mmCIF file of C-alpha atoms in Angstrom:
data_model
loop_
_atom_site.group_PDB
_atom_site.id
_atom_site.type_symbol
_atom_site.label_atom_id
_atom_site.label_comp_id
_atom_site.label_asym_id
_atom_site.label_seq_id
_atom_site.Cartn_x
_atom_site.Cartn_y
_atom_site.Cartn_z
ATOM 1 C CA UNK I 1 109.971 134.152 107.371
ATOM 2 C CA UNK I 2 109.989 134.654 111.099
ATOM 3 C CA UNK I 3 113.317 133.352 112.374
ATOM 4 C CA UNK I 4 115.715 133.502 115.290
ATOM 5 C CA UNK I 5 119.443 133.000 114.722
ATOM 6 C CA UNK I 6 121.941 132.091 117.395
ATOM 7 C CA UNK I 7 125.293 132.074 115.627
ATOM 8 C CA UNK I 8 127.259 130.464 118.467
ATOM 9 C CA UNK I 9 126.428 126.759 118.837
ATOM 10 C CA UNK I 10 128.819 126.529 121.790
ATOM 11 C CA UNK I 11 130.500 128.982 124.134
ATOM 12 C CA UNK I 12 132.700 128.589 127.172
ATOM 13 C CA UNK I 13 133.587 130.933 129.993
ATOM 14 C CA UNK I 14 135.747 130.807 133.067
ATOM 15 C CA UNK I 15 133.999 130.923 136.399
ATOM 16 C CA UNK I 16 133.544 134.527 137.610
ATOM 17 C CA UNK I 17 134.130 135.912 134.113
ATOM 18 C CA UNK I 18 131.615 137.551 131.773
ATOM 19 C CA UNK I 19 130.207 136.003 128.610
ATOM 20 C CA UNK I 20 127.891 137.328 125.918
ATOM 21 C CA UNK I 21 125.575 135.141 123.852
ATOM 22 C CA UNK I 22 124.366 136.592 120.585
ATOM 23 C CA UNK I 23 120.933 136.435 118.996
ATOM 24 C CA UNK I 24 119.423 138.049 115.936
ATOM 25 C CA UNK I 25 115.863 137.723 114.785
ATOM 26 C CA UNK I 26 113.697 138.598 111.870
ATOM 27 C CA UNK I 27 110.142 139.769 112.327
ATOM 28 C CA UNK I 28 107.833 142.114 110.504
ATOM 29 C CA UNK I 29 105.928 142.965 113.664
ATOM 30 C CA UNK I 30 106.516 146.235 115.465
ATOM 31 C CA UNK I 31 105.441 145.083 118.910
ATOM 32 C CA UNK I 32 106.762 141.831 120.317
ATOM 33 C CA UNK I 33 108.561 140.315 123.271
ATOM 34 C CA UNK I 34 112.008 138.743 123.358
ATOM 35 C CA UNK I 35 113.198 136.085 125.752
ATOM 36 C CA UNK I 36 116.207 134.147 126.850
ATOM 37 C CA UNK I 37 115.471 130.688 128.201
ATOM 38 C CA UNK I 38 117.911 128.416 130.028
ATOM 39 C CA UNK I 39 117.716 124.621 129.719
ATOM 40 C CA UNK I 40 120.103 122.837 132.126
ATOM 41 C CA UNK I 41 120.972 119.212 131.334
ATOM 42 C CA UNK I 42 117.994 116.976 132.118
ATOM 43 C CA UNK I 43 116.160 119.805 133.814
ATOM 44 C CA UNK I 44 113.272 122.086 133.038
ATOM 45 C CA UNK I 45 113.580 125.053 130.755
ATOM 46 C CA UNK I 46 113.239 128.276 132.693
ATOM 47 C CA UNK I 47 112.885 131.896 131.699
ATOM 48 C CA UNK I 48 116.033 133.919 132.335
ATOM 49 C CA UNK I 49 115.070 137.354 131.130
ATOM 50 C CA UNK I 50 112.595 139.085 128.834
ATOM 51 C CA UNK I 51 112.452 142.361 126.949
ATOM 52 C CA UNK I 52 109.487 144.274 125.588
ATOM 53 C CA UNK I 53 110.293 145.581 122.127
ATOM 54 C CA UNK I 54 108.637 148.933 122.816
ATOM 55 C CA UNK I 55 110.980 149.590 125.733
ATOM 56 C CA UNK I 56 114.339 151.134 124.916
ATOM 57 C CA UNK I 57 115.830 150.345 128.299
ATOM 58 C CA UNK I 58 117.696 147.052 128.398
ATOM 59 C CA UNK I 59 116.300 144.468 130.814
ATOM 60 C CA UNK I 60 118.396 143.314 133.756
ATOM 61 C CA UNK I 61 117.904 140.415 136.160
ATOM 62 C CA UNK I 62 120.685 140.166 138.713
ATOM 63 C CA UNK I 63 123.757 138.854 136.839
ATOM 64 C CA UNK I 64 121.869 138.633 133.534
ATOM 65 C CA UNK I 65 121.378 141.581 131.229
ATOM 66 C CA UNK I 66 120.538 142.099 127.598
ATOM 67 C CA UNK I 67 121.709 144.417 124.860
ATOM 68 C CA UNK I 68 118.630 145.079 122.760
ATOM 69 C CA UNK I 69 119.194 146.797 119.428
ATOM 70 C CA UNK I 70 115.773 147.029 117.803
ATOM 71 C CA UNK I 71 116.891 148.515 114.506
ATOM 72 C CA UNK I 72 119.524 145.831 114.090
ATOM 73 C CA UNK I 73 117.120 143.163 115.406
ATOM 74 C CA UNK I 74 119.750 142.016 117.842
ATOM 75 C CA UNK I 75 119.181 140.715 121.361
ATOM 76 C CA UNK I 76 122.332 139.513 123.114
ATOM 77 C CA UNK I 77 122.538 138.100 126.632
ATOM 78 C CA UNK I 78 125.357 139.028 128.978
ATOM 79 C CA UNK I 79 126.097 136.841 131.973
ATOM 80 C CA UNK I 80 128.325 138.497 134.539
ATOM 81 C CA UNK I 81 130.278 136.718 137.280
ATOM 82 C CA UNK I 82 129.565 133.348 135.655
ATOM 83 C CA UNK I 83 128.818 130.463 137.986
ATOM 84 C CA UNK I 84 129.044 126.710 137.483
ATOM 85 C CA UNK I 85 125.269 126.550 137.684
ATOM 86 C CA UNK I 86 124.989 128.755 134.612
ATOM 87 C CA UNK I 87 126.120 125.855 132.420
ATOM 88 C CA UNK I 88 123.180 125.025 130.166
ATOM 89 C CA UNK I 89 121.662 125.437 126.733
ATOM 90 C CA UNK I 90 120.427 128.978 126.221
ATOM 91 C CA UNK I 91 117.631 129.667 123.789
ATOM 92 C CA UNK I 92 116.659 133.021 122.408
ATOM 93 C CA UNK I 93 112.988 133.395 121.457
ATOM 94 C CA UNK I 94 110.366 135.938 120.559
ATOM 95 C CA UNK I 95 106.599 135.955 120.568
ATOM 96 C CA UNK I 96 104.782 135.778 117.272
ATOM 97 C CA UNK I 97 101.160 136.842 117.208
ATOM 98 C CA UNK I 98 99.422 135.148 114.327
ATOM 99 C CA UNK I 99 95.716 134.754 113.691
ATOM 100 C CA UNK I 100 94.815 135.657 117.246
ATOM 101 C CA UNK I 101 97.244 133.170 118.737
ATOM 102 C CA UNK I 102 100.536 133.894 120.410
ATOM 103 C CA UNK I 103 103.474 131.567 119.832
ATOM 104 C CA UNK I 104 107.128 131.423 120.715
ATOM 105 C CA UNK I 105 109.733 131.163 117.943
ATOM 106 C CA UNK I 106 113.025 129.726 119.171
ATOM 107 C CA UNK I 107 116.597 129.818 117.976
ATOM 108 C CA UNK I 108 118.702 126.655 117.835
ATOM 109 C CA UNK I 109 120.389 127.399 121.119
ATOM 110 C CA UNK I 110 123.881 128.018 122.470
ATOM 111 C CA UNK I 111 125.517 125.488 124.751
ATOM 112 C CA UNK I 112 127.361 127.315 127.514
ATOM 113 C CA UNK I 113 130.139 125.596 129.416
ATOM 114 C CA UNK I 114 131.481 127.174 132.600
ATOM 115 C CA UNK I 115 135.029 126.160 133.463
ATOM 116 C CA UNK I 116 136.108 126.163 137.124
ATOM 117 C CA UNK A 1 110.481 125.409 139.400
ATOM 118 C CA UNK A 2 107.037 125.619 137.796
ATOM 119 C CA UNK A 3 104.284 123.168 138.744
ATOM 120 C CA UNK A 4 104.072 121.404 135.422
ATOM 121 C CA UNK A 5 104.709 117.688 135.168
ATOM 122 C CA UNK A 6 105.389 115.243 132.407
ATOM 123 C CA UNK A 7 105.387 111.473 132.494
ATOM 124 C CA UNK A 8 107.169 109.381 131.578
ATOM 125 C CA UNK A 9 110.489 111.198 131.561
ATOM 126 C CA UNK A 10 112.032 108.550 129.327
ATOM 127 C CA UNK A 11 110.318 106.037 127.049
ATOM 128 C CA UNK A 12 111.784 103.414 124.748
ATOM 129 C CA UNK A 13 109.208 101.648 122.652
ATOM 130 C CA UNK A 14 108.902 99.526 119.555
ATOM 131 C CA UNK A 15 107.544 100.582 116.190
ATOM 132 C CA UNK A 16 103.786 100.436 115.832
ATOM 133 C CA UNK A 17 102.944 100.868 119.497
ATOM 134 C CA UNK A 18 100.407 103.396 120.689
ATOM 135 C CA UNK A 19 101.747 105.801 123.286
ATOM 136 C CA UNK A 20 100.412 108.660 125.348
ATOM 137 C CA UNK A 21 102.649 111.293 126.846
ATOM 138 C CA UNK A 22 101.129 112.887 129.899
ATOM 139 C CA UNK A 23 101.303 116.552 130.839
ATOM 140 C CA UNK A 24 99.612 118.199 133.774
ATOM 141 C CA UNK A 25 99.871 121.545 135.491
ATOM 142 C CA UNK A 26 98.535 122.711 138.814
ATOM 143 C CA UNK A 27 98.687 126.449 138.126
ATOM 144 C CA UNK A 28 95.243 126.772 136.566
ATOM 145 C CA UNK A 29 96.669 128.024 133.280
ATOM 146 C CA UNK A 30 94.281 128.110 130.335
ATOM 147 C CA UNK A 31 96.942 127.906 127.643
ATOM 148 C CA UNK A 32 99.045 124.798 127.114
ATOM 149 C CA UNK A 33 101.535 123.792 124.445
ATOM 150 C CA UNK A 34 103.483 120.833 123.112
ATOM 151 C CA UNK A 35 106.904 121.306 121.560
ATOM 152 C CA UNK A 36 109.165 118.831 119.789
ATOM 153 C CA UNK A 37 112.905 119.249 120.255
ATOM 154 C CA UNK A 38 115.548 117.184 118.499
ATOM 155 C CA UNK A 39 118.988 117.002 120.198
ATOM 156 C CA UNK A 40 120.892 120.255 119.844
ATOM 157 C CA UNK A 41 118.072 121.887 117.955
ATOM 158 C CA UNK A 42 115.391 124.462 118.544
ATOM 159 C CA UNK A 43 111.912 123.809 119.861
ATOM 160 C CA UNK A 44 109.097 123.480 117.368
ATOM 161 C CA UNK A 45 105.475 123.992 118.359
ATOM 162 C CA UNK A 46 103.343 120.979 117.387
ATOM 163 C CA UNK A 47 100.099 121.575 119.330
ATOM 164 C CA UNK A 48 98.518 124.176 121.539
ATOM 165 C CA UNK A 49 95.325 124.712 123.459
ATOM 166 C CA UNK A 50 93.692 127.874 124.721
ATOM 167 C CA UNK A 51 91.315 126.101 127.058
ATOM 168 C CA UNK A 52 89.095 123.080 127.611
ATOM 169 C CA UNK A 53 87.927 121.501 124.338
ATOM 170 C CA UNK A 54 90.222 123.797 122.347
ATOM 171 C CA UNK A 55 93.162 122.326 120.423
ATOM 172 C CA UNK A 56 95.123 123.609 117.434
ATOM 173 C CA UNK A 57 98.001 122.330 115.374
ATOM 174 C CA UNK A 58 101.288 124.151 115.621
ATOM 175 C CA UNK A 59 103.852 125.138 113.052
ATOM 176 C CA UNK A 60 105.529 121.744 112.736
ATOM 177 C CA UNK A 61 103.416 119.033 111.212
ATOM 178 C CA UNK A 62 103.028 116.115 113.576
ATOM 179 C CA UNK A 63 101.226 112.788 113.408
ATOM 180 C CA UNK A 64 100.413 113.080 117.085
ATOM 181 C CA UNK A 65 97.060 114.164 118.476
ATOM 182 C CA UNK A 66 96.122 115.967 121.669
ATOM 183 C CA UNK A 67 93.062 116.441 123.827
ATOM 184 C CA UNK A 68 92.054 118.955 126.473
ATOM 185 C CA UNK A 69 89.184 117.622 128.532
ATOM 186 C CA UNK A 70 90.357 119.205 131.774
ATOM 187 C CA UNK A 71 92.181 122.481 132.299
ATOM 188 C CA UNK A 72 95.102 120.848 134.068
ATOM 189 C CA UNK A 73 95.648 117.957 131.666
ATOM 190 C CA UNK A 74 96.960 118.009 128.073
ATOM 191 C CA UNK A 75 98.009 114.540 126.900
ATOM 192 C CA UNK A 76 99.676 113.826 123.569
ATOM 193 C CA UNK A 77 99.037 110.554 121.748
ATOM 194 C CA UNK A 78 100.822 108.733 118.966
ATOM 195 C CA UNK A 79 98.607 106.015 117.526
ATOM 196 C CA UNK A 80 101.463 104.129 115.870
ATOM 197 C CA UNK A 81 104.974 105.126 116.879
ATOM 198 C CA UNK A 82 107.752 105.169 114.280
ATOM 199 C CA UNK A 83 111.505 105.761 114.544
ATOM 200 C CA UNK A 84 110.981 109.214 113.004
ATOM 201 C CA UNK A 85 109.050 110.139 116.155
ATOM 202 C CA UNK A 86 112.191 109.770 118.254
ATOM 203 C CA UNK A 87 112.677 113.142 119.906
ATOM 204 C CA UNK A 88 112.175 115.081 123.104
ATOM 205 C CA UNK A 89 108.676 116.387 123.748
ATOM 206 C CA UNK A 90 108.238 119.420 125.977
ATOM 207 C CA UNK A 91 104.957 120.532 127.444
ATOM 208 C CA UNK A 92 104.354 124.106 128.558
ATOM 209 C CA UNK A 93 101.592 126.228 130.001
ATOM 210 C CA UNK A 94 101.241 129.955 130.201
ATOM 211 C CA UNK A 95 99.591 132.718 132.110
ATOM 212 C CA UNK A 96 99.025 136.319 131.191
ATOM 213 C CA UNK A 97 101.543 138.293 133.202
ATOM 214 C CA UNK A 98 102.870 141.785 132.626
ATOM 215 C CA UNK A 99 101.218 142.142 129.245
ATOM 216 C CA UNK A 100 102.264 138.839 127.763
ATOM 217 C CA UNK A 101 101.802 135.109 128.100
ATOM 218 C CA UNK A 102 104.789 133.806 130.052
ATOM 219 C CA UNK A 103 105.359 130.138 129.315
ATOM 220 C CA UNK A 104 106.421 127.615 131.932
ATOM 221 C CA UNK A 105 107.941 124.348 130.776
ATOM 222 C CA UNK A 106 107.770 120.789 131.998
ATOM 223 C CA UNK A 107 110.873 118.586 132.276
ATOM 224 C CA UNK A 108 110.196 116.854 128.974
ATOM 225 C CA UNK A 109 109.743 113.283 127.778
ATOM 226 C CA UNK A 110 112.575 111.778 125.814
ATOM 227 C CA UNK A 111 111.039 109.286 123.394
ATOM 228 C CA UNK A 112 112.995 106.630 121.523
ATOM 229 C CA UNK A 113 111.198 104.464 118.990
ATOM 230 C CA UNK A 114 113.113 101.383 117.899
#
């Protein structure tokens, strides 16, 4: 089965500190894309960062970076210098290509609280 | 934020009513999707479309139906709403960028069926 596991239902971090959200996945494909999406309360889900599985270099977007371990099928998100606006649900996902169609498979999410 | 809109944002309705959740995007994307998301849970794909007059069912079985008569519009219909349909419904569209289809999400419709 193609699955995404986020083992931390909730996390909290102090403002300006660093937090890491974990994600593991299970896929039989060799080429795929991984994503972290952010869903603030009552607001649209937006893409935070993405990683191509064929690239060994970890993706970075400003304060957001990932630790991609392909062999371990692990894809954690690190948020540095946390800000109040980072509080949201974070979903890990990967693309599944099946029968010519491309779909996203999501984890159950991690609720991040940022304490002032 | 992406130019993808959903109406209504919130809907409370009685059992047996027919409802249509609207989704439109102004980005000219060919691919559009509907996801169902229960509180605190992951998103499940229920429908997708790769263009006008193209619709497919997703991984999660749903009693809803969709249509794609225009590129920018992808409405979802429930002929007879039931309490089990209570959920949040997210619409998304995607464009091919950097070797993959990057999905952009709407704000969602939170549906409550009494």
